[in-house]
Amino acid sequence: MNPPTFVGLGLLVGFLVGLTGVGGGALMTPSLIFLGVEPLTAVGTDLLYATVTRVFGVFFHGRKGRIRYDIATRLFAGSVPAIVLGRIILREMDRNTLNDHLTVLLGAILVVSAVLSLLKGEFRVPVRPRWAYVYLLGFIVGLTVQFTSVGAGVIVSFALMNVAKLNPRDVVGVTITYGLALSAFSFINYAGMGSADYQLAGALILGAIPGVYLGTHVNQRADREKLKRAMNVIILLIGLFTLLGG
């Protein structure tokens, strides 16, 4: 491990997240794999990194606005069976086979996440919202995050805005709160397998803190929506290259 490289990666990803509000997990996991980190370890380390950074997100958002705990709780309740199922699959499947499949799955989720982000706010699903759908959404996203660490924020926010018609201000709080619980419990599965690099996570977090701070300040002078679209196009391309490589 080369600590300065990963501190720099944390700084870059943190800056982009602070600048655009998107792309944290979608950039971190494929970047770690590109830098030679084993896919399983990359996912486990990113889940730890996401858990720590989301703690601050929940704290700051909780002080500035309300959080719909009723929705976040139902989402997580739907994710619990997915976390248990993910634990069984991770323990039963051969490690090399998992690494191969994780790369392909990661590429697919990156493509889906980028497309949903590009459509968000422009697409209306003609489905009447029901609580049963929230539990189902939690299960699907929970299973996805188990194996890629990507998708919780984008997929959930897309569904809540376009299906549940939730106020965008409430969507942010729900996705951060639910994402924190999901990443924390998902990380336990990887920690139990020894598939998390704590030193690496520490280096990423060390770089991410000033990165997010810097990106947030630059954000005030930039066209946020155009930046978000550019980021999602980049994530889409990363997903396509990951799929081709897988």
Tab-separated table of C-alpha atoms in Angstrom:
chain	number	residue	atom	x	y	z
A	1	MET	CA	0.000	0.000	0.000
A	2	ASN	CA	1.192	3.477	-0.906
A	3	PRO	CA	-0.540	5.793	1.647
A	4	PRO	CA	-0.014	9.087	-0.267
A	5	THR	CA	-1.727	7.588	-3.335
A	6	PHE	CA	-4.830	6.616	-1.388
A	7	VAL	CA	-4.907	9.871	0.599
A	8	GLY	CA	-4.853	11.582	-2.802
A	9	LEU	CA	-7.677	9.340	-4.033
A	10	GLY	CA	-9.731	10.207	-0.947
A	11	LEU	CA	-9.016	13.898	-1.546
A	12	LEU	CA	-10.083	13.673	-5.202
A	13	VAL	CA	-13.273	11.694	-4.558
A	14	GLY	CA	-14.139	13.877	-1.561
A	15	PHE	CA	-13.632	17.003	-3.666
A	16	LEU	CA	-15.896	15.669	-6.435
A	17	VAL	CA	-18.584	14.684	-3.926
A	18	GLY	CA	-18.437	18.117	-2.296
A	19	LEU	CA	-18.509	19.757	-5.715
A	20	THR	CA	-21.366	17.780	-7.294
A	21	GLY	CA	-23.081	15.849	-4.501
A	22	VAL	CA	-22.766	12.548	-6.414
A	23	GLY	CA	-20.228	9.894	-7.239
A	24	GLY	CA	-18.690	8.819	-3.918
A	25	GLY	CA	-19.160	5.057	-4.019
A	26	ALA	CA	-19.406	4.959	-7.795
A	27	LEU	CA	-15.898	6.396	-8.071
A	28	MET	CA	-14.211	4.866	-5.022
A	29	THR	CA	-14.717	1.124	-5.559
A	30	PRO	CA	-13.707	1.013	-9.264
A	31	SER	CA	-10.748	3.307	-8.490
A	32	LEU	CA	-9.514	0.942	-5.761
A	33	ILE	CA	-9.827	-2.032	-8.120
A	34	PHE	CA	-7.955	-0.097	-10.829
A	35	LEU	CA	-5.155	0.580	-8.318
A	36	GLY	CA	-4.765	-3.148	-7.699
A	37	VAL	CA	-6.964	-3.723	-4.647
A	38	GLU	CA	-8.771	-7.083	-4.686
A	39	PRO	CA	-12.473	-6.522	-5.612
A	40	LEU	CA	-13.779	-8.074	-2.368
A	41	THR	CA	-11.408	-5.946	-0.285
A	42	ALA	CA	-12.255	-2.865	-2.360
A	43	VAL	CA	-15.974	-3.285	-1.622
A	44	GLY	CA	-15.396	-3.977	2.087
A	45	THR	CA	-13.052	-1.014	2.471
A	46	ASP	CA	-15.424	1.302	0.605
A	47	LEU	CA	-18.297	0.213	2.894
A	48	LEU	CA	-16.192	1.195	5.932
A	49	TYR	CA	-15.205	4.497	4.288
A	50	ALA	CA	-18.858	5.188	3.398
A	51	THR	CA	-20.029	4.404	6.928
A	52	VAL	CA	-17.611	6.851	8.545
A	53	THR	CA	-18.283	9.658	6.075
A	54	ARG	CA	-22.077	9.181	6.290
A	55	VAL	CA	-21.965	9.618	10.067
A	56	PHE	CA	-20.927	13.226	9.446
A	57	GLY	CA	-23.538	13.552	6.698
A	58	VAL	CA	-26.373	12.440	9.005
A	59	PHE	CA	-25.126	14.738	11.763
A	60	PHE	CA	-24.948	17.848	9.588
A	61	HIS	CA	-28.187	17.124	7.720
A	62	GLY	CA	-30.005	16.399	10.976
A	63	ARG	CA	-29.039	19.859	12.225
A	64	LYS	CA	-30.168	21.610	9.038
A	65	GLY	CA	-33.354	19.735	8.157
A	66	ARG	CA	-35.730	16.999	9.164
A	67	ILE	CA	-35.149	13.326	8.436
A	68	ARG	CA	-38.035	10.999	7.526
A	69	TYR	CA	-37.110	8.150	9.846
A	70	ASP	CA	-40.349	6.307	8.999
A	71	ILE	CA	-39.209	5.820	5.396
A	72	ALA	CA	-35.544	5.176	6.261
A	73	THR	CA	-36.572	2.532	8.834
A	74	ARG	CA	-38.808	0.704	6.368
A	75	LEU	CA	-36.087	0.737	3.730
A	76	PHE	CA	-33.617	-0.774	6.182
A	77	ALA	CA	-36.170	-3.367	7.344
A	78	GLY	CA	-36.431	-4.500	3.723
A	79	SER	CA	-32.622	-4.653	3.519
A	80	VAL	CA	-32.166	-6.939	6.549
A	81	PRO	CA	-33.040	-10.165	4.624
A	82	ALA	CA	-30.711	-9.002	1.830
A	83	ILE	CA	-27.854	-8.503	4.314
A	84	VAL	CA	-28.409	-12.022	5.712
A	85	LEU	CA	-28.595	-13.505	2.197
A	86	GLY	CA	-25.475	-11.593	1.206
A	87	ARG	CA	-23.607	-12.989	4.199
A	88	ILE	CA	-24.518	-16.558	3.185
A	89	ILE	CA	-23.441	-16.023	-0.444
A	90	LEU	CA	-20.173	-14.339	0.558
A	91	ARG	CA	-19.269	-17.209	2.872
A	92	GLU	CA	-20.328	-20.061	0.605
A	93	MET	CA	-18.973	-18.954	-2.780
A	94	ASP	CA	-15.354	-19.389	-3.829
A	95	ARG	CA	-13.360	-16.172	-3.303
A	96	ASN	CA	-11.919	-16.091	-6.841
A	97	THR	CA	-15.363	-16.641	-8.354
A	98	LEU	CA	-16.762	-13.824	-6.213
A	99	ASN	CA	-14.000	-11.456	-7.319
A	100	ASP	CA	-14.729	-12.201	-10.982
A	101	HIS	CA	-18.483	-11.726	-10.628
A	102	LEU	CA	-18.182	-8.632	-8.441
A	103	THR	CA	-16.321	-6.763	-11.176
A	104	VAL	CA	-19.048	-7.465	-13.758
A	105	LEU	CA	-21.851	-6.665	-11.292
A	106	LEU	CA	-20.120	-3.440	-10.287
A	107	GLY	CA	-19.933	-2.334	-13.921
A	108	ALA	CA	-23.644	-3.052	-14.436
A	109	ILE	CA	-24.663	-1.138	-11.302
A	110	LEU	CA	-22.499	1.833	-12.289
A	111	VAL	CA	-24.228	1.993	-15.677
A	112	VAL	CA	-27.715	1.719	-14.125
A	113	SER	CA	-26.889	4.294	-11.429
A	114	ALA	CA	-25.537	6.786	-13.965
A	115	VAL	CA	-28.571	6.410	-16.247
A	116	LEU	CA	-30.989	6.854	-13.325
A	117	SER	CA	-29.105	9.956	-12.190
A	118	LEU	CA	-29.264	11.447	-15.674
A	119	LEU	CA	-33.014	10.748	-15.825
A	120	LYS	CA	-33.780	11.994	-12.303
A	121	GLY	CA	-36.223	14.859	-12.310
A	122	GLU	CA	-37.190	14.151	-15.934
A	123	PHE	CA	-38.873	10.753	-15.627
A	124	ARG	CA	-42.180	9.936	-13.954
A	125	VAL	CA	-43.098	6.328	-13.199
A	126	PRO	CA	-46.879	5.759	-13.457
A	127	VAL	CA	-47.031	3.623	-10.299
A	128	ARG	CA	-49.093	4.406	-7.216
A	129	PRO	CA	-46.782	4.517	-4.166
A	130	ARG	CA	-47.344	1.881	-1.464
A	131	TRP	CA	-45.403	0.963	1.665
A	132	ALA	CA	-44.854	-2.560	0.286
A	133	TYR	CA	-42.756	-1.041	-2.488
A	134	VAL	CA	-40.500	0.643	0.079
A	135	TYR	CA	-39.678	-2.721	1.677
A	136	LEU	CA	-39.083	-4.258	-1.762
A	137	LEU	CA	-36.840	-1.338	-2.735
A	138	GLY	CA	-34.878	-1.845	0.486
A	139	PHE	CA	-34.347	-5.513	-0.342
A	140	ILE	CA	-33.187	-4.870	-3.917
A	141	VAL	CA	-30.842	-2.029	-2.958
A	142	GLY	CA	-29.617	-3.940	0.098
A	143	LEU	CA	-28.639	-6.915	-2.037
A	144	THR	CA	-26.953	-4.654	-4.585
A	145	VAL	CA	-24.879	-2.833	-1.971
A	146	GLN	CA	-23.758	-6.155	-0.442
A	147	PHE	CA	-21.729	-6.932	-3.534
A	148	THR	CA	-20.766	-3.551	-4.994
A	149	SER	CA	-21.053	-0.912	-2.205
A	150	VAL	CA	-22.701	1.235	-4.922
A	151	GLY	CA	-26.286	2.241	-5.598
A	152	ALA	CA	-27.943	3.086	-2.287
A	153	GLY	CA	-28.068	6.854	-2.784
A	154	VAL	CA	-28.809	6.987	-6.508
A	155	ILE	CA	-31.351	4.166	-6.788
A	156	VAL	CA	-33.244	5.094	-3.611
A	157	SER	CA	-33.340	8.815	-4.385
A	158	PHE	CA	-34.563	8.089	-7.926
A	159	ALA	CA	-37.387	5.869	-6.631
A	160	LEU	CA	-38.420	8.246	-3.858
A	161	MET	CA	-38.556	11.244	-6.198
A	162	ASN	CA	-40.159	9.575	-9.228
A	163	VAL	CA	-42.392	6.929	-7.629
A	164	ALA	CA	-43.123	8.133	-4.084
A	165	LYS	CA	-43.096	11.809	-5.205
A	166	LEU	CA	-41.259	12.697	-1.984
A	167	ASN	CA	-40.075	16.246	-1.370
A	168	PRO	CA	-36.463	16.493	-2.667
A	169	ARG	CA	-35.398	18.026	0.659
A	170	ASP	CA	-36.620	14.901	2.468
A	171	VAL	CA	-35.005	12.573	-0.084
A	172	VAL	CA	-31.474	13.640	0.879
A	173	GLY	CA	-32.019	12.977	4.575
A	174	VAL	CA	-33.625	9.590	3.933
A	175	THR	CA	-30.888	8.382	1.583
A	176	ILE	CA	-28.061	9.467	3.912
A	177	THR	CA	-29.685	7.933	7.019
A	178	TYR	CA	-30.650	4.696	5.281
A	179	GLY	CA	-27.275	4.569	3.537
A	180	LEU	CA	-25.474	4.851	6.879
A	181	ALA	CA	-27.364	1.926	8.408
A	182	LEU	CA	-26.998	-0.189	5.256
A	183	SER	CA	-23.270	0.415	4.776
A	184	ALA	CA	-22.549	-0.191	8.492
A	185	PHE	CA	-24.327	-3.550	8.625
A	186	SER	CA	-23.061	-4.578	5.184
A	187	PHE	CA	-19.512	-3.830	6.302
A	188	ILE	CA	-19.893	-6.359	9.134
A	189	ASN	CA	-20.179	-9.139	6.532
A	190	TYR	CA	-16.855	-8.126	4.967
A	191	ALA	CA	-15.130	-7.522	8.299
A	192	GLY	CA	-16.034	-11.074	9.321
A	193	MET	CA	-14.324	-12.388	6.178
A	194	GLY	CA	-11.234	-10.235	6.696
A	195	SER	CA	-12.074	-8.377	3.463
A	196	ALA	CA	-11.480	-4.835	4.679
A	197	ASP	CA	-8.251	-2.857	4.787
A	198	TYR	CA	-8.458	-0.537	7.809
A	199	GLN	CA	-5.216	1.269	7.057
A	200	LEU	CA	-6.402	1.928	3.513
A	201	ALA	CA	-9.793	3.177	4.756
A	202	GLY	CA	-8.021	5.524	7.166
A	203	ALA	CA	-5.947	7.001	4.320
A	204	LEU	CA	-9.070	7.506	2.191
A	205	ILE	CA	-10.948	9.216	5.030
A	206	LEU	CA	-7.926	11.413	5.804
A	207	GLY	CA	-7.991	12.730	2.248
A	208	ALA	CA	-11.782	12.894	1.945
A	209	ILE	CA	-12.375	15.312	4.827
A	210	PRO	CA	-10.469	18.289	3.330
A	211	GLY	CA	-11.607	17.211	-0.141
A	212	VAL	CA	-15.301	17.511	0.719
A	213	TYR	CA	-14.661	20.842	2.462
A	214	LEU	CA	-12.807	22.243	-0.563
A	215	GLY	CA	-15.348	20.901	-3.054
A	216	THR	CA	-18.239	22.394	-1.085
A	217	HIS	CA	-16.667	25.856	-1.227
A	218	VAL	CA	-15.866	25.644	-4.949
A	219	ASN	CA	-19.441	24.412	-5.495
A	220	GLN	CA	-20.779	27.850	-4.576
A	221	ARG	CA	-19.178	29.328	-7.685
A	222	ALA	CA	-19.901	26.530	-10.161
A	223	ASP	CA	-22.940	25.361	-12.142
A	224	ARG	CA	-23.867	22.391	-9.934
A	225	GLU	CA	-26.339	20.754	-12.330
A	226	LYS	CA	-23.926	20.781	-15.269
A	227	LEU	CA	-21.202	19.333	-13.041
A	228	LYS	CA	-23.528	16.572	-11.835
A	229	ARG	CA	-24.389	15.640	-15.414
A	230	ALA	CA	-20.706	15.554	-16.357
A	231	MET	CA	-19.969	13.348	-13.340
A	232	ASN	CA	-22.738	10.922	-14.243
A	233	VAL	CA	-21.460	10.660	-17.811
A	234	ILE	CA	-18.011	9.830	-16.389
A	235	ILE	CA	-19.542	7.195	-14.070
A	236	LEU	CA	-21.432	5.734	-17.036
A	237	LEU	CA	-18.176	5.436	-19.001
A	238	ILE	CA	-16.398	3.871	-16.002
A	239	GLY	CA	-19.228	1.347	-15.736
A	240	LEU	CA	-19.006	0.454	-19.420
A	241	PHE	CA	-15.214	0.014	-19.256
A	242	THR	CA	-15.586	-2.084	-16.100
A	243	LEU	CA	-18.117	-4.313	-17.849
A	244	LEU	CA	-15.842	-4.713	-20.870
A	245	GLY	CA	-12.887	-5.472	-18.612
A	246	GLY	CA	-14.940	-7.970	-16.602
